[in-house]
mmCIF file of the C-alpha atoms, coordinates in Angstrom:
data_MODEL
# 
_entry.id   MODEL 
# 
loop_
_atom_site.group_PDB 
_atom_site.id 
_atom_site.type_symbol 
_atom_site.label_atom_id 
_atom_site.label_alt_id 
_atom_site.label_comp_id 
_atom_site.label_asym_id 
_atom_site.label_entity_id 
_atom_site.label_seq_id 
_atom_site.pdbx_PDB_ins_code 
_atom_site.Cartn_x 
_atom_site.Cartn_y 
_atom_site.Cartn_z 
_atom_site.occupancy 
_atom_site.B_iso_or_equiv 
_atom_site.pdbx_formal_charge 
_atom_site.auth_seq_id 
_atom_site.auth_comp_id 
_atom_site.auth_asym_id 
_atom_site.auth_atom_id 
_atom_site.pdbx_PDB_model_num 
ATOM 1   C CA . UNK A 1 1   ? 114.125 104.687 82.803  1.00 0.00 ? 1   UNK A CA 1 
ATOM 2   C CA . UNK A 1 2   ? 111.450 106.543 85.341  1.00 0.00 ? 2   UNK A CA 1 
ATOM 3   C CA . UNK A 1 3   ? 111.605 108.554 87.919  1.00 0.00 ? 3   UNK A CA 1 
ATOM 4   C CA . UNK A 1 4   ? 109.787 108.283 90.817  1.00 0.00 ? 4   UNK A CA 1 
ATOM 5   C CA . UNK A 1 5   ? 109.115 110.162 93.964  1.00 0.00 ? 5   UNK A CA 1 
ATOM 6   C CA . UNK A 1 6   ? 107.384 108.759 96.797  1.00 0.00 ? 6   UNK A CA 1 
ATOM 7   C CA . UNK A 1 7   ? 107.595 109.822 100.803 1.00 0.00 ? 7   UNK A CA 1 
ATOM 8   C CA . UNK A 1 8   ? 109.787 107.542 102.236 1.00 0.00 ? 8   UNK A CA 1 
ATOM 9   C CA . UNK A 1 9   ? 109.728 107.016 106.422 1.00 0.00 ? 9   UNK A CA 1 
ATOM 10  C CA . UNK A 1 10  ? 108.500 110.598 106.448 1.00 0.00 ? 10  UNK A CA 1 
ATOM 11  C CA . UNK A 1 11  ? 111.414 111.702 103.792 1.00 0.00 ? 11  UNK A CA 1 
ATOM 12  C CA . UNK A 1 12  ? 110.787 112.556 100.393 1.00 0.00 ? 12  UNK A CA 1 
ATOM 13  C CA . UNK A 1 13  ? 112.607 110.596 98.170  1.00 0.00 ? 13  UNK A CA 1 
ATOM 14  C CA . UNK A 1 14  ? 113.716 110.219 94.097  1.00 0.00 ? 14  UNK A CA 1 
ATOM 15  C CA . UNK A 1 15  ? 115.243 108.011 92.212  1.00 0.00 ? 15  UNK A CA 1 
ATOM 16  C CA . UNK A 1 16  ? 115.637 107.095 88.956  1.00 0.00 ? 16  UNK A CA 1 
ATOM 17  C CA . UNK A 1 17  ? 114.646 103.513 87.786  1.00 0.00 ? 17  UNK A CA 1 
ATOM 18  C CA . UNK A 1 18  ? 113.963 100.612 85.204  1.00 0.00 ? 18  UNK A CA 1 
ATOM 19  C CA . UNK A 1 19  ? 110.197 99.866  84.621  1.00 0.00 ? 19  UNK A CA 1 
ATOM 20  C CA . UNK A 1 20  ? 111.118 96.374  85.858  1.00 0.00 ? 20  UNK A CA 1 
ATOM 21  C CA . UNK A 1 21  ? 112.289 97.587  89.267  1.00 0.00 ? 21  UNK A CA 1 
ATOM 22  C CA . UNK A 1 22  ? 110.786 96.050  92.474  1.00 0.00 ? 22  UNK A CA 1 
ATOM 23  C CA . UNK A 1 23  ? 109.975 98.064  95.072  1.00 0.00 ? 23  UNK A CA 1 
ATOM 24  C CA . UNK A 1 24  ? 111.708 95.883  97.098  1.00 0.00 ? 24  UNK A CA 1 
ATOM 25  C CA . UNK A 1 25  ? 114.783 96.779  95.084  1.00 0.00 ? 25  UNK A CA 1 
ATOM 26  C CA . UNK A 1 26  ? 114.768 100.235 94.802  1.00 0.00 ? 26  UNK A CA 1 
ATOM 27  C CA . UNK A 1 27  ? 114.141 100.703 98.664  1.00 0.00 ? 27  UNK A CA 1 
ATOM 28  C CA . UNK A 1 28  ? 116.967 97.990  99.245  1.00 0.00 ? 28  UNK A CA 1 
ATOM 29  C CA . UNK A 1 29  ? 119.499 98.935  96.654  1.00 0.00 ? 29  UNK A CA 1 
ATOM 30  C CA . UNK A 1 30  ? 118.942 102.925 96.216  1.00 0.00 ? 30  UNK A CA 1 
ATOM 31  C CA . UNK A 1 31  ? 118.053 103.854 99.272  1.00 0.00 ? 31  UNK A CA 1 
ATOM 32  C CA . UNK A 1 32  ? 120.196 101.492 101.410 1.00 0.00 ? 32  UNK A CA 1 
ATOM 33  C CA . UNK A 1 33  ? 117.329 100.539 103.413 1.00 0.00 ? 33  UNK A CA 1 
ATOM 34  C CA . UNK A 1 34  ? 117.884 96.807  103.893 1.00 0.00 ? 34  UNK A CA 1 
ATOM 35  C CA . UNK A 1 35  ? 115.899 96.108  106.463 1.00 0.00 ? 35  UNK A CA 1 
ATOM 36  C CA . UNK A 1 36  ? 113.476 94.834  104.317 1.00 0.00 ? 36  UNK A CA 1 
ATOM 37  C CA . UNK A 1 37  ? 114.200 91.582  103.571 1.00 0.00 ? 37  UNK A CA 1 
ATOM 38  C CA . UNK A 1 38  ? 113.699 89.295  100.199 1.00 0.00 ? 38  UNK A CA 1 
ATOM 39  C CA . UNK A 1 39  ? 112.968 85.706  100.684 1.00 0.00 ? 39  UNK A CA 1 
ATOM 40  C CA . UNK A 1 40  ? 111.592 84.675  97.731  1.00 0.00 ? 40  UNK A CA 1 
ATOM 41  C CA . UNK A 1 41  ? 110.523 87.325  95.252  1.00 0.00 ? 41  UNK A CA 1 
ATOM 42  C CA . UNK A 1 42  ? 107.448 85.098  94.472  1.00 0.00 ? 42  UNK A CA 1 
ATOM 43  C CA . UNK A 1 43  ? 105.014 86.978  97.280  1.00 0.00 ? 43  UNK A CA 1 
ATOM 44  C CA . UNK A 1 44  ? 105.070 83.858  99.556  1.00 0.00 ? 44  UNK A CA 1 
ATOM 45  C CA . UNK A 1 45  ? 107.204 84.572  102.134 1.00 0.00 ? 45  UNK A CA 1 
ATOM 46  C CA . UNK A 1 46  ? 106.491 87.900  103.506 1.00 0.00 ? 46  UNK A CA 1 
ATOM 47  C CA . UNK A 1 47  ? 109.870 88.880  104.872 1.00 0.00 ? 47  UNK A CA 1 
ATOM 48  C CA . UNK A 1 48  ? 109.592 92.322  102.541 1.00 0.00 ? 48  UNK A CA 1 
ATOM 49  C CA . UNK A 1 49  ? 105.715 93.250  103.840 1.00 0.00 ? 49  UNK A CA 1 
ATOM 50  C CA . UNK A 1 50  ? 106.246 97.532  103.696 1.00 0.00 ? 50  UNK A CA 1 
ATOM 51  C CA . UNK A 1 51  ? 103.729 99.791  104.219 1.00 0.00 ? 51  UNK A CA 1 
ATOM 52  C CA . UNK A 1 52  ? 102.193 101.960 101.036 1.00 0.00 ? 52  UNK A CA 1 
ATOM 53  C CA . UNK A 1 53  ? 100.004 104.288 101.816 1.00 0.00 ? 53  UNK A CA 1 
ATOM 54  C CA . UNK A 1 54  ? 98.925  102.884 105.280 1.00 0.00 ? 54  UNK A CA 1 
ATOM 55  C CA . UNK A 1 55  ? 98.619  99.155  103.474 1.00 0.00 ? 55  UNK A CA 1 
ATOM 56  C CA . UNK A 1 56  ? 100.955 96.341  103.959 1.00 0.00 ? 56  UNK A CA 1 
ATOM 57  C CA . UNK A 1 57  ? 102.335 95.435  100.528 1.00 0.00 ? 57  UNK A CA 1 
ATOM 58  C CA . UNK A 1 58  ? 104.736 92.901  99.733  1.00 0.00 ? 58  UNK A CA 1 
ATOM 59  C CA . UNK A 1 59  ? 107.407 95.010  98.262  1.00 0.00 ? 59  UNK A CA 1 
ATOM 60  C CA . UNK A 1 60  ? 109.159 91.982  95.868  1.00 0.00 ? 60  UNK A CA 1 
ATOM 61  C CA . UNK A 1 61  ? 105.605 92.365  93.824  1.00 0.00 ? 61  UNK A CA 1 
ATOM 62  C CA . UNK A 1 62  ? 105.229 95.635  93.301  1.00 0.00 ? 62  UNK A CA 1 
ATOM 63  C CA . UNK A 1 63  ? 107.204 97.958  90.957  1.00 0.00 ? 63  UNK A CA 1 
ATOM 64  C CA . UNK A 1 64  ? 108.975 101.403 92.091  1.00 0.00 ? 64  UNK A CA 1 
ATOM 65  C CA . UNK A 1 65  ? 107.200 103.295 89.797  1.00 0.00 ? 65  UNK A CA 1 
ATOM 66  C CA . UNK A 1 66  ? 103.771 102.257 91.250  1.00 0.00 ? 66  UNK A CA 1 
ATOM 67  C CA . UNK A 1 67  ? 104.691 103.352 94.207  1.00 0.00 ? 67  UNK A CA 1 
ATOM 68  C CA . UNK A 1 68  ? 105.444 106.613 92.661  1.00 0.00 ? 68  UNK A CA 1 
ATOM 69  C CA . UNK A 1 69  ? 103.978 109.616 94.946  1.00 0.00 ? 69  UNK A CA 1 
ATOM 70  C CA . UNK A 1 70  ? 103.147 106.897 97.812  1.00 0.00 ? 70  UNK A CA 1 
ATOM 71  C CA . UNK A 1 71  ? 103.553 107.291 101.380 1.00 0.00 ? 71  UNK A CA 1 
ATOM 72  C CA . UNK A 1 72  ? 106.151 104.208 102.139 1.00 0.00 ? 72  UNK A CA 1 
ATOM 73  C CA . UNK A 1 73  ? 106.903 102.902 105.618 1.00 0.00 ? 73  UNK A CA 1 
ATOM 74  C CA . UNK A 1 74  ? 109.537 100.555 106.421 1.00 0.00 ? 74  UNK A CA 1 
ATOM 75  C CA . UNK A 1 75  ? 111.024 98.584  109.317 1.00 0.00 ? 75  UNK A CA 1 
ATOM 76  C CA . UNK A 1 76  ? 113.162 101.433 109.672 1.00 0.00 ? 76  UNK A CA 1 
ATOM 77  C CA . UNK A 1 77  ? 110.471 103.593 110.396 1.00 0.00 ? 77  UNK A CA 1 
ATOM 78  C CA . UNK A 1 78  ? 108.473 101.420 113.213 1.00 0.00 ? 78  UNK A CA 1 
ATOM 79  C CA . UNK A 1 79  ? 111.178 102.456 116.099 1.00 0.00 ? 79  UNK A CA 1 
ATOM 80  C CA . UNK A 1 80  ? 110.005 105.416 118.187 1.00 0.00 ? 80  UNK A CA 1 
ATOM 81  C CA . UNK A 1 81  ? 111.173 109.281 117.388 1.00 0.00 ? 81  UNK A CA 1 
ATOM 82  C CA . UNK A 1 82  ? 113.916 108.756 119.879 1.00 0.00 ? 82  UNK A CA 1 
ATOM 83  C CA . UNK A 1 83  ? 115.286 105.176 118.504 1.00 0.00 ? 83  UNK A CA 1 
ATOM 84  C CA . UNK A 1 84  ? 114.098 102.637 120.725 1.00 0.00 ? 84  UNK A CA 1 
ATOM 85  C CA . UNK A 1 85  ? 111.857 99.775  120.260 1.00 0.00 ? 85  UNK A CA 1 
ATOM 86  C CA . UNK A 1 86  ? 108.017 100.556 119.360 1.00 0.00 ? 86  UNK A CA 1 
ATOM 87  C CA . UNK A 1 87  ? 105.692 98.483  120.916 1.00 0.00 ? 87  UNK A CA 1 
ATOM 88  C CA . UNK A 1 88  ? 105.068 95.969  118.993 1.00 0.00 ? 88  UNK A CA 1 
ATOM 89  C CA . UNK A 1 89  ? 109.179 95.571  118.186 1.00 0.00 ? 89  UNK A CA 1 
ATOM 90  C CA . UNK A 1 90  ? 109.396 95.764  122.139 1.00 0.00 ? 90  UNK A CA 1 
ATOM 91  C CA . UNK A 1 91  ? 106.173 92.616  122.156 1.00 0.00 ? 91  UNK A CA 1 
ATOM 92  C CA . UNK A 1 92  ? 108.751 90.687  120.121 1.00 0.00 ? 92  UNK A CA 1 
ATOM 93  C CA . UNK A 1 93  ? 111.757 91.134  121.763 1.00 0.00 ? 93  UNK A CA 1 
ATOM 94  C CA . UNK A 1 94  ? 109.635 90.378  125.444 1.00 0.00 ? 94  UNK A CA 1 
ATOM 95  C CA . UNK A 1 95  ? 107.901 87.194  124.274 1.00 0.00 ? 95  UNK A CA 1 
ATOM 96  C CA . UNK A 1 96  ? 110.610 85.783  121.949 1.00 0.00 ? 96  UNK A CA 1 
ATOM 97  C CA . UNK A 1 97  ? 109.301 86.255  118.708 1.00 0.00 ? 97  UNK A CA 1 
ATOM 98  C CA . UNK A 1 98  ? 112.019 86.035  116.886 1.00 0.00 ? 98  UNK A CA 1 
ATOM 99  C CA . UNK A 1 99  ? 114.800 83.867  116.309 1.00 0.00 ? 99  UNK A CA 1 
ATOM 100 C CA . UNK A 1 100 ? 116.977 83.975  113.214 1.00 0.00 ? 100 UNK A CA 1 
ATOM 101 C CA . UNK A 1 101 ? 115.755 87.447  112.369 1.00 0.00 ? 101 UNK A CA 1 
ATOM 102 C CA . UNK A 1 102 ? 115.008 87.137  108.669 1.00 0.00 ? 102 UNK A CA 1 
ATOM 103 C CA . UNK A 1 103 ? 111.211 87.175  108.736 1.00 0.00 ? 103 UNK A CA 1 
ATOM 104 C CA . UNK A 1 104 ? 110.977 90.065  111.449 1.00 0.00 ? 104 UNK A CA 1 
ATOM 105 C CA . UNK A 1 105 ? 110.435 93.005  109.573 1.00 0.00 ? 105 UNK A CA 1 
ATOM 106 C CA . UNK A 1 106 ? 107.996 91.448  107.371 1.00 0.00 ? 106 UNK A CA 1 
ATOM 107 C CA . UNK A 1 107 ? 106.418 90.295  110.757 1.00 0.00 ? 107 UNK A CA 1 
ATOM 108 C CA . UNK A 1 108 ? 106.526 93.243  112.539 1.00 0.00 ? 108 UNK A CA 1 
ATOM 109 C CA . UNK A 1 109 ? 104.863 95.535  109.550 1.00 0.00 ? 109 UNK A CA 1 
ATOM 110 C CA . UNK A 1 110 ? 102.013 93.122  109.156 1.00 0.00 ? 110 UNK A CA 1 
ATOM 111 C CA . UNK A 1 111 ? 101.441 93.160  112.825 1.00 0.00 ? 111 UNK A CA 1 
ATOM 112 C CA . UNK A 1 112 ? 101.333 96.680  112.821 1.00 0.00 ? 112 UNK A CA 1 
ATOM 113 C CA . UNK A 1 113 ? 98.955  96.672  109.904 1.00 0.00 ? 113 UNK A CA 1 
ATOM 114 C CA . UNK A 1 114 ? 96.934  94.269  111.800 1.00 0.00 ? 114 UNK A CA 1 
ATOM 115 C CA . UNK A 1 115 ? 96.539  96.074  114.475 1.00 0.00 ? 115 UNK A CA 1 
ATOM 116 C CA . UNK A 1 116 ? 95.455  99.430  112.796 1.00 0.00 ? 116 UNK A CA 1 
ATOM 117 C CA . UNK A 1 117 ? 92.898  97.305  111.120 1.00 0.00 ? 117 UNK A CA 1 
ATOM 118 C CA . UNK A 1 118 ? 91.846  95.551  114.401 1.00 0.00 ? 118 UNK A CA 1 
ATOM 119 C CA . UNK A 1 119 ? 93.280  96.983  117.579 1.00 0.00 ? 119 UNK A CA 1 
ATOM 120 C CA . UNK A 1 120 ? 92.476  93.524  119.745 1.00 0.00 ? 120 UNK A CA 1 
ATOM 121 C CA . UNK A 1 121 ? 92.754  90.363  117.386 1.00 0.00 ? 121 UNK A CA 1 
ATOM 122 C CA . UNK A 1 122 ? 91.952  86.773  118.890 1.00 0.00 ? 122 UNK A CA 1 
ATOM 123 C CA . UNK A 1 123 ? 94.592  84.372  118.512 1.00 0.00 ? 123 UNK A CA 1 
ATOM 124 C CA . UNK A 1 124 ? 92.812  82.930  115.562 1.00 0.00 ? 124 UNK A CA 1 
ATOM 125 C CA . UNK A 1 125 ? 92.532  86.043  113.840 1.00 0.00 ? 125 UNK A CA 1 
ATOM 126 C CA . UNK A 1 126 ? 96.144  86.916  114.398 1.00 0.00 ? 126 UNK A CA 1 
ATOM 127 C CA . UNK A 1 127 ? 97.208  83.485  113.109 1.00 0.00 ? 127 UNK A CA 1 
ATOM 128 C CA . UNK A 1 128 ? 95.018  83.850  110.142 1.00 0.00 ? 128 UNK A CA 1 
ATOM 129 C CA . UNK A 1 129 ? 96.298  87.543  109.121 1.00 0.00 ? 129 UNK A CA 1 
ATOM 130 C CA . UNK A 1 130 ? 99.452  85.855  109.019 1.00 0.00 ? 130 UNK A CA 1 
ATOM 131 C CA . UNK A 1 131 ? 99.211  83.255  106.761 1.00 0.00 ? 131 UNK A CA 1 
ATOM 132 C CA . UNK A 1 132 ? 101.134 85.134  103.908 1.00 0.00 ? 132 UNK A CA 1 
ATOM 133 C CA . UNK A 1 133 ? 104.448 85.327  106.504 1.00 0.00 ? 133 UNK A CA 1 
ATOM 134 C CA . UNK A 1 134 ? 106.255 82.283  106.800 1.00 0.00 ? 134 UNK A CA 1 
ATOM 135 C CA . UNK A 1 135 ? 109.005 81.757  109.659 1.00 0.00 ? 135 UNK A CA 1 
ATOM 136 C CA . UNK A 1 136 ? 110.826 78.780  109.859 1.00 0.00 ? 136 UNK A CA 1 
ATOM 137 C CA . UNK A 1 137 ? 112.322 79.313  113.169 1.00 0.00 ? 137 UNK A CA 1 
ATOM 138 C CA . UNK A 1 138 ? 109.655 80.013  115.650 1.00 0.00 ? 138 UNK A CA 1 
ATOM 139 C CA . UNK A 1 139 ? 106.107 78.118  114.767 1.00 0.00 ? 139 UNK A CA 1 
ATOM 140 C CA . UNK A 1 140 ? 104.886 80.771  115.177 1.00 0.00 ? 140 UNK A CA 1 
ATOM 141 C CA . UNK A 1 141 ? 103.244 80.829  118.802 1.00 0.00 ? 141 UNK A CA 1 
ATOM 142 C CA . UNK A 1 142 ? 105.640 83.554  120.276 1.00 0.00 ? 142 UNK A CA 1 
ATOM 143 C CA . UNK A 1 143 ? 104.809 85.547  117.292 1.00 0.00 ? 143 UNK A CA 1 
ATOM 144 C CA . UNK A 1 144 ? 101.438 85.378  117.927 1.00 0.00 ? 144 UNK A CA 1 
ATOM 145 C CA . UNK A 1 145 ? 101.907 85.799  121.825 1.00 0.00 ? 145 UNK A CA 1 
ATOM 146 C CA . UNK A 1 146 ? 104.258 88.759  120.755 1.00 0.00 ? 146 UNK A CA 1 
ATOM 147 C CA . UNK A 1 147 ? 101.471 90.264  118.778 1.00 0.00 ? 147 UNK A CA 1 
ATOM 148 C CA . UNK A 1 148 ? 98.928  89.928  121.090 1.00 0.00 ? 148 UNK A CA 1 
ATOM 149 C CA . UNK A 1 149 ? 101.226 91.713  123.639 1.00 0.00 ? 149 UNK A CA 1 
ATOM 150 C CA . UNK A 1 150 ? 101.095 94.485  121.520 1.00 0.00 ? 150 UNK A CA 1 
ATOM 151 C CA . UNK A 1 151 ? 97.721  94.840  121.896 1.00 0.00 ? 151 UNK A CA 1 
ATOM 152 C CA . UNK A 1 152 ? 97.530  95.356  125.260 1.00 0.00 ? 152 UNK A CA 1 
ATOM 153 C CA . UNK A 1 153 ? 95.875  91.954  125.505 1.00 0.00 ? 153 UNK A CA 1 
ATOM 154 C CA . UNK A 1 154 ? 97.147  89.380  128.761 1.00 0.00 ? 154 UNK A CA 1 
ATOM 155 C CA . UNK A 1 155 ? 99.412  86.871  126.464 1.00 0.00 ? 155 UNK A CA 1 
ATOM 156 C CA . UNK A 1 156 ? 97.805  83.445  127.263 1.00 0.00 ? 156 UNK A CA 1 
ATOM 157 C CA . UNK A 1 157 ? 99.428  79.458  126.603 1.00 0.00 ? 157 UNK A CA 1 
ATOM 158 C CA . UNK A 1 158 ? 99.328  79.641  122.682 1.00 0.00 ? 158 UNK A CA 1 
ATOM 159 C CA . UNK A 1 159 ? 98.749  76.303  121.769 1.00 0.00 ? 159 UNK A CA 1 
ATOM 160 C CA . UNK A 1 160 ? 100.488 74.247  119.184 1.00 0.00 ? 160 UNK A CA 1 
ATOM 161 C CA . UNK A 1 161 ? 99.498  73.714  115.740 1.00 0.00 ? 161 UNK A CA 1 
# 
């Protein structure tokens, strides 16, 4: 057993875990934060993308105890300081890009590591940057038009692929 420590949506937090724990897990599990989601624990789906020290990681491939004395963000840590929607959840909800929910969070973090990295993506680039999220509800296009919202940029007719 370990223990690890790591900042957790601004709150320090410990725990005490196997060296086979995911941090997927051990956010999910110990520290009841379920919004991020496990699709496939293989790193192909996305739907557990977290933030680690301003990164996106796929939580299901990395173990708590790497993550000791990290700075972790989660879905629960997007909204805004007074609960509602950040802009980029807001984007989603306005254009649609969502349906069944699951991928979301996954969704939403690498959008908002996305845009840290690059503050006015084309449509190509956004589409691209997503290749490691999979949704099988919404191909995609008001994802990407949700996305580009975000970024301040006038949503055009995403075209099917």
């Amino acid at each position: 057993m370990t223990n690890v420590t790591m900042t957790v949506n601004g709150k320090s937090v410990s725990g005490t875990v196997k060296g086979n724990t995911l941090l997927s897990d051990f956010l999910r599990e110990d520290l009841r934060l379920t919004g991020t989601h496990v699709g496939c624990d293989t790193s192909q789906c996305g739907a557990c993308v977290v933030h680690v020290n301003g990164e996106a990681v796929k939580s299901c491939t990395m173990f708590a105890a790497e993550a000791d004395g990290a700075d972790v963000g989660t879905i629960e840590g997007q909204a805004n300081a007074d609960g509602s929607l950040n802009v980029i959840q807001q984007a989603f909800q306005d254009h649609h890009g969502l349906q069944c929910g699951f991928c979301t969070p996954g969704m939403v973090m690498s959008a908002a590591a996305l845009l840290k990295d690059n503050p006015k993506p084309s449509e190509a680039e956004i589409r691209d940057y997503l290749e490691g999220n999979i949704c099988r509800c919404t191909g995609y296009h008001n994802i990407v038009k949700a996305i580009m919202a975000a970024s301040g940029q006038d949503v055009p007719a995403v075209a099917a692929e």
